[in-house]
Coordinates of C-alpha atoms in Angstrom, one line a residue:
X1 CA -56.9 40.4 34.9
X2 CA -59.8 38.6 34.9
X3 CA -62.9 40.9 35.2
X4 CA -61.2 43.0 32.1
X5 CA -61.6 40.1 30.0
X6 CA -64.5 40.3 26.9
X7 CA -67.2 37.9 27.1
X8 CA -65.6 36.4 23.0
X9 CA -61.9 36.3 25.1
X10 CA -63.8 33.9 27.8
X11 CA -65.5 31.9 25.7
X12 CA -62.4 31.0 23.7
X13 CA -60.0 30.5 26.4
X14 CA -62.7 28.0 27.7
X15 CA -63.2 26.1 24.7
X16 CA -59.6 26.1 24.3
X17 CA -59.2 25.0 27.7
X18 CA -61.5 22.3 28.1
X19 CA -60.5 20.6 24.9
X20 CA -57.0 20.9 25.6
X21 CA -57.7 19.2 29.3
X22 CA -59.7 16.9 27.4
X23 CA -57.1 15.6 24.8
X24 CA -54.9 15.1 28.3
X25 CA -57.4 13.2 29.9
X26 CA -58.5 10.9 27.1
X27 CA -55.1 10.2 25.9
X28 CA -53.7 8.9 29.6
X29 CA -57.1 6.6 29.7
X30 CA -57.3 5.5 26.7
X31 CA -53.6 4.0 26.1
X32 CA -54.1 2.2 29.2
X33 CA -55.7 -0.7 26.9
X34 CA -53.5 -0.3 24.5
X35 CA -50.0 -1.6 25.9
X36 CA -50.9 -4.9 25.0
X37 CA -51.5 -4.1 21.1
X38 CA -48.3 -1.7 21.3
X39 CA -46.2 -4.7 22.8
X40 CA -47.8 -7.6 20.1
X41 CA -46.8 -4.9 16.8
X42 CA -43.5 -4.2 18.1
X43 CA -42.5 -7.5 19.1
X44 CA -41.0 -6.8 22.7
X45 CA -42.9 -7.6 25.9
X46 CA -46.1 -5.9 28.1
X47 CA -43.5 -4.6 31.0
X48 CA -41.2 -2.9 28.0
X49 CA -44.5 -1.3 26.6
X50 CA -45.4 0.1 29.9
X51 CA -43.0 2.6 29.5
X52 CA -45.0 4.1 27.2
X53 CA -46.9 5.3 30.4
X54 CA -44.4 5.9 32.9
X55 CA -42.2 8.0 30.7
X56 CA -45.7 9.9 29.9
X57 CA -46.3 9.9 34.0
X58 CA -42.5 10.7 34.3
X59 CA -42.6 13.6 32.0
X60 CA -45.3 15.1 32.6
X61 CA -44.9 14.9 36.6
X62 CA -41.5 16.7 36.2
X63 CA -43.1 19.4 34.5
X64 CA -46.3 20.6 36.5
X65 CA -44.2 23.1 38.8
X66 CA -42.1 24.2 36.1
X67 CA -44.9 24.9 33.6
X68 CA -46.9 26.6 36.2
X69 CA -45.0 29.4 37.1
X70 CA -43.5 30.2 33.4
X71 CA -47.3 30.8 32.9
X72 CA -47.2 33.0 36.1
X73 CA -43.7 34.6 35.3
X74 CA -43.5 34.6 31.2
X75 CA -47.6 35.2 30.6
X76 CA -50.1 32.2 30.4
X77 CA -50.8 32.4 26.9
X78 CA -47.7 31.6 25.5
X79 CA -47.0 28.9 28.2
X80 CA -50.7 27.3 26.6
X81 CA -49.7 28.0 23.3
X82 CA -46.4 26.0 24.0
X83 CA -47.9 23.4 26.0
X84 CA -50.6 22.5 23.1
X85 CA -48.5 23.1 20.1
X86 CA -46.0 20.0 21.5
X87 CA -48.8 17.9 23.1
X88 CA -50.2 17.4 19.1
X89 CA -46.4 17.4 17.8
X90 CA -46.0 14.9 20.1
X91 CA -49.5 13.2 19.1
X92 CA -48.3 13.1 15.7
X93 CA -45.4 11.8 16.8
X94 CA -46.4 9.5 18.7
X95 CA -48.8 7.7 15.5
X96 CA -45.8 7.7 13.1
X97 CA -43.7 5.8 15.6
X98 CA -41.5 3.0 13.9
X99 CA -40.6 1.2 16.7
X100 CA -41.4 1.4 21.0
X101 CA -38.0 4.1 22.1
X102 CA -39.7 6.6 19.0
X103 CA -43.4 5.9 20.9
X104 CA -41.4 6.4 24.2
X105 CA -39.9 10.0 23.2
X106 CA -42.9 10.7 21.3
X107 CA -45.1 10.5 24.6
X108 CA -42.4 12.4 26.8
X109 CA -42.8 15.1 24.0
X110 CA -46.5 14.9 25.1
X111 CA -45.7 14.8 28.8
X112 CA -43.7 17.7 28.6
X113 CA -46.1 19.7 26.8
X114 CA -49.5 18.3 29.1
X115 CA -47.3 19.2 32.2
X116 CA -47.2 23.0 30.8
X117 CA -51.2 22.7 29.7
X118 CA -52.7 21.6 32.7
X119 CA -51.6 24.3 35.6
X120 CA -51.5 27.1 32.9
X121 CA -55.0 25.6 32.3
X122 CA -55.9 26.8 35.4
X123 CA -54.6 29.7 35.8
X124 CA -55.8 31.0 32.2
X125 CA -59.7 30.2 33.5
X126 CA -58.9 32.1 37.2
X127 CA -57.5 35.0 35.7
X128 CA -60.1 35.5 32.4
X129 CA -63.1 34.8 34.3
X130 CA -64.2 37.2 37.0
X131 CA -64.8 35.9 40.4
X132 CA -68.6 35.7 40.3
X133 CA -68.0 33.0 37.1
X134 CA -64.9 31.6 37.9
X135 CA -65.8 28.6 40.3
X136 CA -68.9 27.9 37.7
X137 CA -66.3 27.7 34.6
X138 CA -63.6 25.8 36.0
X139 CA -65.8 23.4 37.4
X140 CA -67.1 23.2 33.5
X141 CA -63.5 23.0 32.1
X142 CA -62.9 20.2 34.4
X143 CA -66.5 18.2 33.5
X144 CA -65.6 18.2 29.8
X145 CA -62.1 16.9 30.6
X146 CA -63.4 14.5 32.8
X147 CA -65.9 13.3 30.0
X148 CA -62.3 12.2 28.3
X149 CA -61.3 10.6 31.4
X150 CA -65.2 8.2 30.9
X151 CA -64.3 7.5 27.5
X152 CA -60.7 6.9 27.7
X153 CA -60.9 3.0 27.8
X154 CA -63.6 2.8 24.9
X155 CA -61.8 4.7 23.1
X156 CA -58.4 2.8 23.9
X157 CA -60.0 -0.4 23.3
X158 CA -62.1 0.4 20.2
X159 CA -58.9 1.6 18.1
X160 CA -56.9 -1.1 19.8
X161 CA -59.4 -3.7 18.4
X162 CA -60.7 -2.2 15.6
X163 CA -58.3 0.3 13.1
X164 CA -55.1 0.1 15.5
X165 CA -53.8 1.6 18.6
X166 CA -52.1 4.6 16.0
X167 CA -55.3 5.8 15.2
X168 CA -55.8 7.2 19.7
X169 CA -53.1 10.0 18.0
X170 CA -54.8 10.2 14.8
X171 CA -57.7 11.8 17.1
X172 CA -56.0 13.6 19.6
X173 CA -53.6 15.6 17.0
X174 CA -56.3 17.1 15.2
X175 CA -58.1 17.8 18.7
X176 CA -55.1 19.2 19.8
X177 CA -54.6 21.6 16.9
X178 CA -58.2 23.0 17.2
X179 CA -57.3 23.7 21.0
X180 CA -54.1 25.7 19.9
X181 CA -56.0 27.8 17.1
X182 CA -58.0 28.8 19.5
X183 CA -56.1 29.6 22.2
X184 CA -54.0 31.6 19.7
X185 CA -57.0 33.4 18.4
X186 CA -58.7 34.3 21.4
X187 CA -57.0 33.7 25.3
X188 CA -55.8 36.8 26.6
X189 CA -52.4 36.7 28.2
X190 CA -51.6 37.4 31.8
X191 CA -48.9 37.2 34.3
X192 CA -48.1 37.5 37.4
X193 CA -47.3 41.7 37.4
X194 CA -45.3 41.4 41.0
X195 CA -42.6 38.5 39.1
X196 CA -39.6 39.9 37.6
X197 CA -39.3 37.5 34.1
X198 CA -36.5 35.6 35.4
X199 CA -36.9 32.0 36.5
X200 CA -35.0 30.0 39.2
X201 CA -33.0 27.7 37.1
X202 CA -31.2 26.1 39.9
X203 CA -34.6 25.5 41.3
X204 CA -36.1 24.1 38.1
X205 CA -33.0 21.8 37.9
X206 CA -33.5 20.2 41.5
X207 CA -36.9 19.6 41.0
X208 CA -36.9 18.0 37.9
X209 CA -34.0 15.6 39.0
X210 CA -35.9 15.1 42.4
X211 CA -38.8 14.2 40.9
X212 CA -37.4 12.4 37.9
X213 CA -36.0 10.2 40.1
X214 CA -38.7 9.4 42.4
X215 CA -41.1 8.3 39.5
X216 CA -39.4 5.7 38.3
X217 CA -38.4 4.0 41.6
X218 CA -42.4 4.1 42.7
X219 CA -43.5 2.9 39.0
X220 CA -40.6 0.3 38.8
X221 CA -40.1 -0.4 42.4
X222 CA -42.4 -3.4 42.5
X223 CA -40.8 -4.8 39.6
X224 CA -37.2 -4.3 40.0
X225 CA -37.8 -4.8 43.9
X226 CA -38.1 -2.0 46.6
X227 CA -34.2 -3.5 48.3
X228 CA -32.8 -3.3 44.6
X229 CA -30.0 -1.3 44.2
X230 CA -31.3 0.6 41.3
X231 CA -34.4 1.7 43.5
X232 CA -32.5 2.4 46.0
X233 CA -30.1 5.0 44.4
X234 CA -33.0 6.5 43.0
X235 CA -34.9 7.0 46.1
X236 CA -31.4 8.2 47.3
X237 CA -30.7 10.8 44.2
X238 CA -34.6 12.1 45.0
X239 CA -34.5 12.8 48.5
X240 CA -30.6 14.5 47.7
X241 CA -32.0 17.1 44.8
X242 CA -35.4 17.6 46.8
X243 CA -33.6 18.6 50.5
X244 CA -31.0 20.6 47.3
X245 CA -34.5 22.2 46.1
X246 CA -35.7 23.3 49.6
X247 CA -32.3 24.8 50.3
X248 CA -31.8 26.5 47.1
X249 CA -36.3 28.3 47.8
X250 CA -35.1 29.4 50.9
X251 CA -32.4 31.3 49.9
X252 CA -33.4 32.3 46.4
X253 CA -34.0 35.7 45.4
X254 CA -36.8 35.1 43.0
X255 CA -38.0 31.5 44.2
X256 CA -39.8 28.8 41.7
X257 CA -41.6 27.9 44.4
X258 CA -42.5 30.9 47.6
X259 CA -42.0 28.3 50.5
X260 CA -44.9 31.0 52.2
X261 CA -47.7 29.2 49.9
X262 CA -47.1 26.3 52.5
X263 CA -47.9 29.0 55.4
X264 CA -51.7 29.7 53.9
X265 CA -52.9 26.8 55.8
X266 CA -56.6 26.6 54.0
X267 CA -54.3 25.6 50.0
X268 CA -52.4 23.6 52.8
X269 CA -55.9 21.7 53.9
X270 CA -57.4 21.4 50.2
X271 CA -54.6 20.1 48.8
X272 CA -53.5 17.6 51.0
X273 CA -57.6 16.0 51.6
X274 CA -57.1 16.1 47.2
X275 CA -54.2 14.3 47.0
X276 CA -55.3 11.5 49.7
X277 CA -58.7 11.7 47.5
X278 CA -56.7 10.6 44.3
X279 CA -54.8 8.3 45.9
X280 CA -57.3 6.6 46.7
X281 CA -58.6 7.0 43.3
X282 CA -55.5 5.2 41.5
X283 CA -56.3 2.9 43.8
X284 CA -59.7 1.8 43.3
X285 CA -59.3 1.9 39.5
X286 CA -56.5 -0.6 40.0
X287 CA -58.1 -2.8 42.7
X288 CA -61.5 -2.3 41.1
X289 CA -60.4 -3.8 37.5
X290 CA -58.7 -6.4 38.7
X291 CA -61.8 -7.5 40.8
X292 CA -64.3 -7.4 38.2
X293 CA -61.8 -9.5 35.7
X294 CA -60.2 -11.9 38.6
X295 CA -63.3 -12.0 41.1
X296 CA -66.4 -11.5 39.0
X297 CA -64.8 -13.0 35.8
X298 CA -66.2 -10.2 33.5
X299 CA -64.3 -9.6 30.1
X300 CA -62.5 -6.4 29.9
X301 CA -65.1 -5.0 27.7
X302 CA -67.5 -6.0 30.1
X303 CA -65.7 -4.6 33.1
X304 CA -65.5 -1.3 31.1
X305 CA -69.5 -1.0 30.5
X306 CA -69.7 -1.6 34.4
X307 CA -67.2 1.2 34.9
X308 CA -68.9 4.0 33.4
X309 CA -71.5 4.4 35.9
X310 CA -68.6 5.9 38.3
X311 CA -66.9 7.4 35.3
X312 CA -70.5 9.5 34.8
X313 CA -70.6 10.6 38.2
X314 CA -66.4 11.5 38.2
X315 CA -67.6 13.4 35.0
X316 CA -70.5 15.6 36.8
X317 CA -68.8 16.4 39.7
X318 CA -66.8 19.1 38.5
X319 CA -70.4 21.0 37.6
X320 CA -71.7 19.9 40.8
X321 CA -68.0 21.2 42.8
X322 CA -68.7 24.6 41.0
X323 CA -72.2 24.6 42.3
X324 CA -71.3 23.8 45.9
X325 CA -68.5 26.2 45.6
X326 CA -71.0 28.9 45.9
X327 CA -72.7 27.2 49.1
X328 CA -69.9 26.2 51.1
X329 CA -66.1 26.4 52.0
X330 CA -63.8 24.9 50.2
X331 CA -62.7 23.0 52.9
X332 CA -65.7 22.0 53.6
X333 CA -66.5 21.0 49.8
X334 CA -63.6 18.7 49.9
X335 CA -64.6 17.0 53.7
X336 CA -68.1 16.2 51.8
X337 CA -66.3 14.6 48.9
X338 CA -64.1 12.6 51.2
X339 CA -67.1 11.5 53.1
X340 CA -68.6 10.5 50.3
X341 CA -65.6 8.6 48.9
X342 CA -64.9 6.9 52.2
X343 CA -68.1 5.8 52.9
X344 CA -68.7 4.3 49.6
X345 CA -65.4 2.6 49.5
X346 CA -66.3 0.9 52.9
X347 CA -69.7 -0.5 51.8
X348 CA -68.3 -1.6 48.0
X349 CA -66.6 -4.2 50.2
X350 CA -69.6 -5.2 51.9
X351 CA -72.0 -5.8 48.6
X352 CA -72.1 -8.6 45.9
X353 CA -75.3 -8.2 44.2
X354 CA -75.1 -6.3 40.8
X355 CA -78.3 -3.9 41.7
X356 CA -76.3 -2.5 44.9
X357 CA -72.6 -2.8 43.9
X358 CA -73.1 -1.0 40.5
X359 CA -75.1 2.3 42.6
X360 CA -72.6 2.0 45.2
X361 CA -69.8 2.2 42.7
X362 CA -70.8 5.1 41.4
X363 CA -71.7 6.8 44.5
X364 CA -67.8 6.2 45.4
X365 CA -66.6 7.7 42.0
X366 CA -69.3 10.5 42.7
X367 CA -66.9 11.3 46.1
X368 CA -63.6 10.7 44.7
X369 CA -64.0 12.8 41.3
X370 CA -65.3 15.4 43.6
X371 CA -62.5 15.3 45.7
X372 CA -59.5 15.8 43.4
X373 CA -61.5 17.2 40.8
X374 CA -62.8 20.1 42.9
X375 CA -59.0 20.5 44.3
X376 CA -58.0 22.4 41.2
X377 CA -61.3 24.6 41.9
X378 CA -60.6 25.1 45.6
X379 CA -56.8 26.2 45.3
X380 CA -57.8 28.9 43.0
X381 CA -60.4 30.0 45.6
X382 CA -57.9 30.7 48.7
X383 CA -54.2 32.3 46.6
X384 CA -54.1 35.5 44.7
X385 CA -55.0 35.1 41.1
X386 CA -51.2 36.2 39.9
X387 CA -50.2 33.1 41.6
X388 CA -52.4 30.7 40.7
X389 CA -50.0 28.6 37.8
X390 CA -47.5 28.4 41.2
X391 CA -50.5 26.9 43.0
X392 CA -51.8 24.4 40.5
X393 CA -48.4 23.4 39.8
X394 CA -48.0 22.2 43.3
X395 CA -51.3 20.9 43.8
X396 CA -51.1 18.9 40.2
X397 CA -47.7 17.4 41.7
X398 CA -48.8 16.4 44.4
X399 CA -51.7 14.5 42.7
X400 CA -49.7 13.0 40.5
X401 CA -46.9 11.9 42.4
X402 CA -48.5 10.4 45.5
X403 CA -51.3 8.8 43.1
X404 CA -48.1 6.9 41.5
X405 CA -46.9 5.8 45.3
X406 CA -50.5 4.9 46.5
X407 CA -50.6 2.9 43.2
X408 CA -47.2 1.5 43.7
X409 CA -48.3 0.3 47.9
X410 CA -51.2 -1.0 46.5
X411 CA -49.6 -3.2 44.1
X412 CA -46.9 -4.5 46.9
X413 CA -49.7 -4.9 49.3
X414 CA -52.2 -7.3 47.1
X415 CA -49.0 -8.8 46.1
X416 CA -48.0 -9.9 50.0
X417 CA -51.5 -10.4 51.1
X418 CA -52.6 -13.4 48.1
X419 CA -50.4 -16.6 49.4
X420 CA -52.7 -16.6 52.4
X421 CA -55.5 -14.5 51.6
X422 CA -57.9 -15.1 48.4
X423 CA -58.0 -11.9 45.7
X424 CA -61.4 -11.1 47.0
X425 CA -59.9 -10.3 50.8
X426 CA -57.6 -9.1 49.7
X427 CA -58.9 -6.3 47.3
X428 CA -61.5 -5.7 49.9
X429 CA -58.8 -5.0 52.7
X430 CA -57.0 -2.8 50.2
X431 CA -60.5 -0.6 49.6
X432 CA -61.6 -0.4 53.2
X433 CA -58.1 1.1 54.1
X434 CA -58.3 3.5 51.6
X435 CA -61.9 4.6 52.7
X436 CA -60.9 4.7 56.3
X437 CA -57.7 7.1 55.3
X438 CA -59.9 9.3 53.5
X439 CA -62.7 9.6 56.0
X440 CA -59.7 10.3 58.7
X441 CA -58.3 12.7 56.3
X442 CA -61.9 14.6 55.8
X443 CA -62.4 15.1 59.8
X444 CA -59.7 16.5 60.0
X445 CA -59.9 18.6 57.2
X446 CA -62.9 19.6 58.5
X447 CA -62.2 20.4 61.8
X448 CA -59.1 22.7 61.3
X449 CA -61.2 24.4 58.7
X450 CA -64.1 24.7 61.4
X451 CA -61.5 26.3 63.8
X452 CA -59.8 28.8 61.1
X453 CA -63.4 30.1 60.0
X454 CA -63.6 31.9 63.7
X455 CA -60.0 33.8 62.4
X456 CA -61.5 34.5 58.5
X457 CA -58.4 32.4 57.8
X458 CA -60.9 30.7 54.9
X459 CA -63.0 32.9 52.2
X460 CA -66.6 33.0 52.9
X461 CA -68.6 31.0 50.2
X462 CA -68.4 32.0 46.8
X463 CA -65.3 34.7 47.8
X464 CA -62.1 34.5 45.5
X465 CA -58.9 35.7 47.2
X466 CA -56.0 34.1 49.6
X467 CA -56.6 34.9 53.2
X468 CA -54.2 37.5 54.6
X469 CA -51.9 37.6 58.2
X470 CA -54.6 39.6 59.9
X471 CA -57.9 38.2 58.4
X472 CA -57.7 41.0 55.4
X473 CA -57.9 38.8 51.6
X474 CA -56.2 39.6 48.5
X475 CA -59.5 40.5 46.2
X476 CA -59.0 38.6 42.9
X477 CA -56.8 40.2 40.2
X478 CA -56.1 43.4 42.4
X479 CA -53.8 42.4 45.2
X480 CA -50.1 42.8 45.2
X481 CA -48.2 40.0 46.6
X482 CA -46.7 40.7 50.5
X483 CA -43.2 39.9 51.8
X484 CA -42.1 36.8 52.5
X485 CA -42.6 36.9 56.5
X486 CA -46.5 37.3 56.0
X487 CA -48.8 35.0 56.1
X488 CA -49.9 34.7 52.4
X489 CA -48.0 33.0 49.7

């Protein structure tokens, strides 16, 4: 595990790491801006080129469970391996594209392969580091990924302006490719020792369908219309192969998915306070470009110079969540990032001048990079180590997916709100709901995390482990996994 791990095998699986999460993040942010160069080469319109996202989004949401627990079950290493080696096919792909359906399969290629990177990500880091480093190096990994995340629209828009929109591939491929030498050269492998190497296929099946069919209905839903029938029977086929999915964990030898993680209530509390945290999020970059452009009448190079003061702050606070790891909860680390968020959300609404909205801003990207940044960190603090691809998996779908339905609401909401409200109300309404659901979320976060502290439910500060039925903890890398009735995953 972990602690056995030489100080050249951590170096490289973090540099191979955070470049990897890097490419991932930069690629997402970056061909944002692009979808209107993609749509003038090929000839076809915007809403046709914006499936260049959502079959990226699709793919790559499909995948996060999946990918996860191959890590856990098959070994980490080759899971990377395979994740990076088709995240640059795919970015080589995706820049030799002749026409948008090759750039549409090229990016699904990509999805597929970033929904294997990104929980094996994890994992690799929680089980190479030992516990006294671990916090401090994921919160690393996820700063320099986050750094992508910053320059993601100037790098979009540069290439989309300058050489071409081809040339955002022509830089990840080669990024990508350094990210796989090294991972080949130098991350040791590790698995889950308690898994027998055989995966739930029927479970992999249902979950893929479930939530291949969910993502399109949120991304399209506002466009086809939520009453359509092709929504509809796509909401329908999800909710069939996800109650399919829970059936088929409960009875299932060898689950994808042990139904128990859902039982260790402190992964329940960090993981639901993340996902409501990057809800919110999606939301505010939505909401927030829109109001610069429609509201403040800023170009979109101008909007983008205003956004990196909270892209800075989203950037640090995966440092900062490592720091804090080792001075609070993790509950408690996520309750401060929500209150943070919520807060700042509240009084963006309330500010017009440039010297207060731009601090304020990035005080409210401070919270919300905290808060589903730090998510990925917290999991790995409170489930055993041999689990940890299962529990990132989980966690990165839940991020994902209810990021796409907050994003989806939000959209439907502004839309129903503008024949009688102006765009300013109603962007503001949208941003002082979401800071009110977050600061809701928080306090309760808090308090059950208050309560369970009394039971040693939740790790002390700076602890590593998943709480156990009587209070005992699983000590990183060591503990073997208990039955199914118990109380840990």
């Amino acid at each position: 595990m972990g602690a056995e791990s030489s100080p050249t095998a951590r170096t490289g699986a973090f540099i191979a790491v955070a470049v990897a999460l890097f490419c991932i993040q930069l690629d997402f942010f970056a061909l944002n801006l692009a979808v209107p160069g993609i749509a003038d080469q090929f000839g076809v319109t915007a809403s046709a080129a914006q499936w260049t996202l959502s079959a990226y989004m699709l793919a790559i949401g499909c995948c996060f469970i999946v990918g996860g627990r191959v890590g856990d079950v098959f070994g980490r290493r080759g899971a990377l391996l395979g994740g990076t080696a088709l995240f640059a096919a795919g970015s080589v792909g995706c820049a030799l594209a002749p026409g948008l359906w090759a750039l549409v399969g090229a990016r699904v290629v990509q999805g597929i392969g970033a929904g294997f990177v990104f929980p094996v990500s994890v994992s690799v880091i929680t089980n190479a580091f030992p516990d006294t480093t671990r916090a401090r190096a994921l919160g690393a990994v996820f700063g320099i990924a986050n750094v992508g995340t910053a320059l993601g629209p100037f790098v979009g828009g540069g290439f989309t302006e300058g050489p071409g929109w081809r040339w955002i591939f022509w830089l990840l491929a080669p990024l990508s490719l350094l990210a796989l030498a090294v991972a080949y050269l130098y991350v040791p492998d590790s698995r889950d020792p308690t898994a027998p190497r055989q995966l739930d296929l029927t479970g992999c099946a249902a979950v893929v369908c479930a939530l291949a069919a969910l993502t399109p209905a949120v991304e399209r839903g506002s466009a086809w219309g939520w009453d359509h029938a092709r929504t509809l029977t796509l909401l329908a086929l999800s909710a069939a192969a996800g109650a399919l999915f829970v059936r088929r964990e409960l009875r299932a030898r060898h689950p994808l998915i042990d139904l128990g993680l859902f039982r260790n209530t402190p992964y329940v509390l960090v993981t639901g306070t993340g996902t409501v945290t990057n809800m919110a999020y999606a939301v505010t970059v939505f909401v927030s470009t829109l109001y610069l452009q429609q509201v403040r009448g800023l170009s979109p190079l101008v909007a983008g110079v205003v956004f990196l003061a909270p892209a800075a702050l989203v950037a640090l606070s995966g440092p900062l969540g490592a720091r804090l790891s080792g001075r609070m909860r993790p509950v408690s680390v996520m309750a401060l990032a929500g209150t943070v968020a919520g807060t700042g959300l509240i009084v963006l609404t309330l500010v017009t001048a440039w010297w207060l909205y731009v601090p304020v801003f990035a005080w409210s990207g401070l919270g919300l990079g905290l808060g589903w940044t730090f998510a990925s960190v917290a999991t790995q603090q409170v489930v055993a180590p041999e689990r940890a691809g299962e529990a990132s998996g989980v966690l990165l779908t839940s991020l994902v997916t209810m990021g796409a339905v907050a994003l989806a609401g939000a959209a439907a909401a502004i839309t129903a709100m503008l024949p009688e409200r102006s765009p300013q109300a109603a962007y503001d309404a949208i941003l002082r709901f979401a800071g009110v659901v977050i600061l809701a979320a928080s306090a309760v976060a808090l308090v059950a995390g208050h309560r369970l502290v009394g039971t040693a439910s939740i790790p002390p500060p700076g602890a590593t482990g998943t709480p156990g039925p009587a209070g005992s903890r699983v000590p990183g890398g060591t503990g073997s996994r208990p039955s199914r009735g118990g109380h840990l995953p």
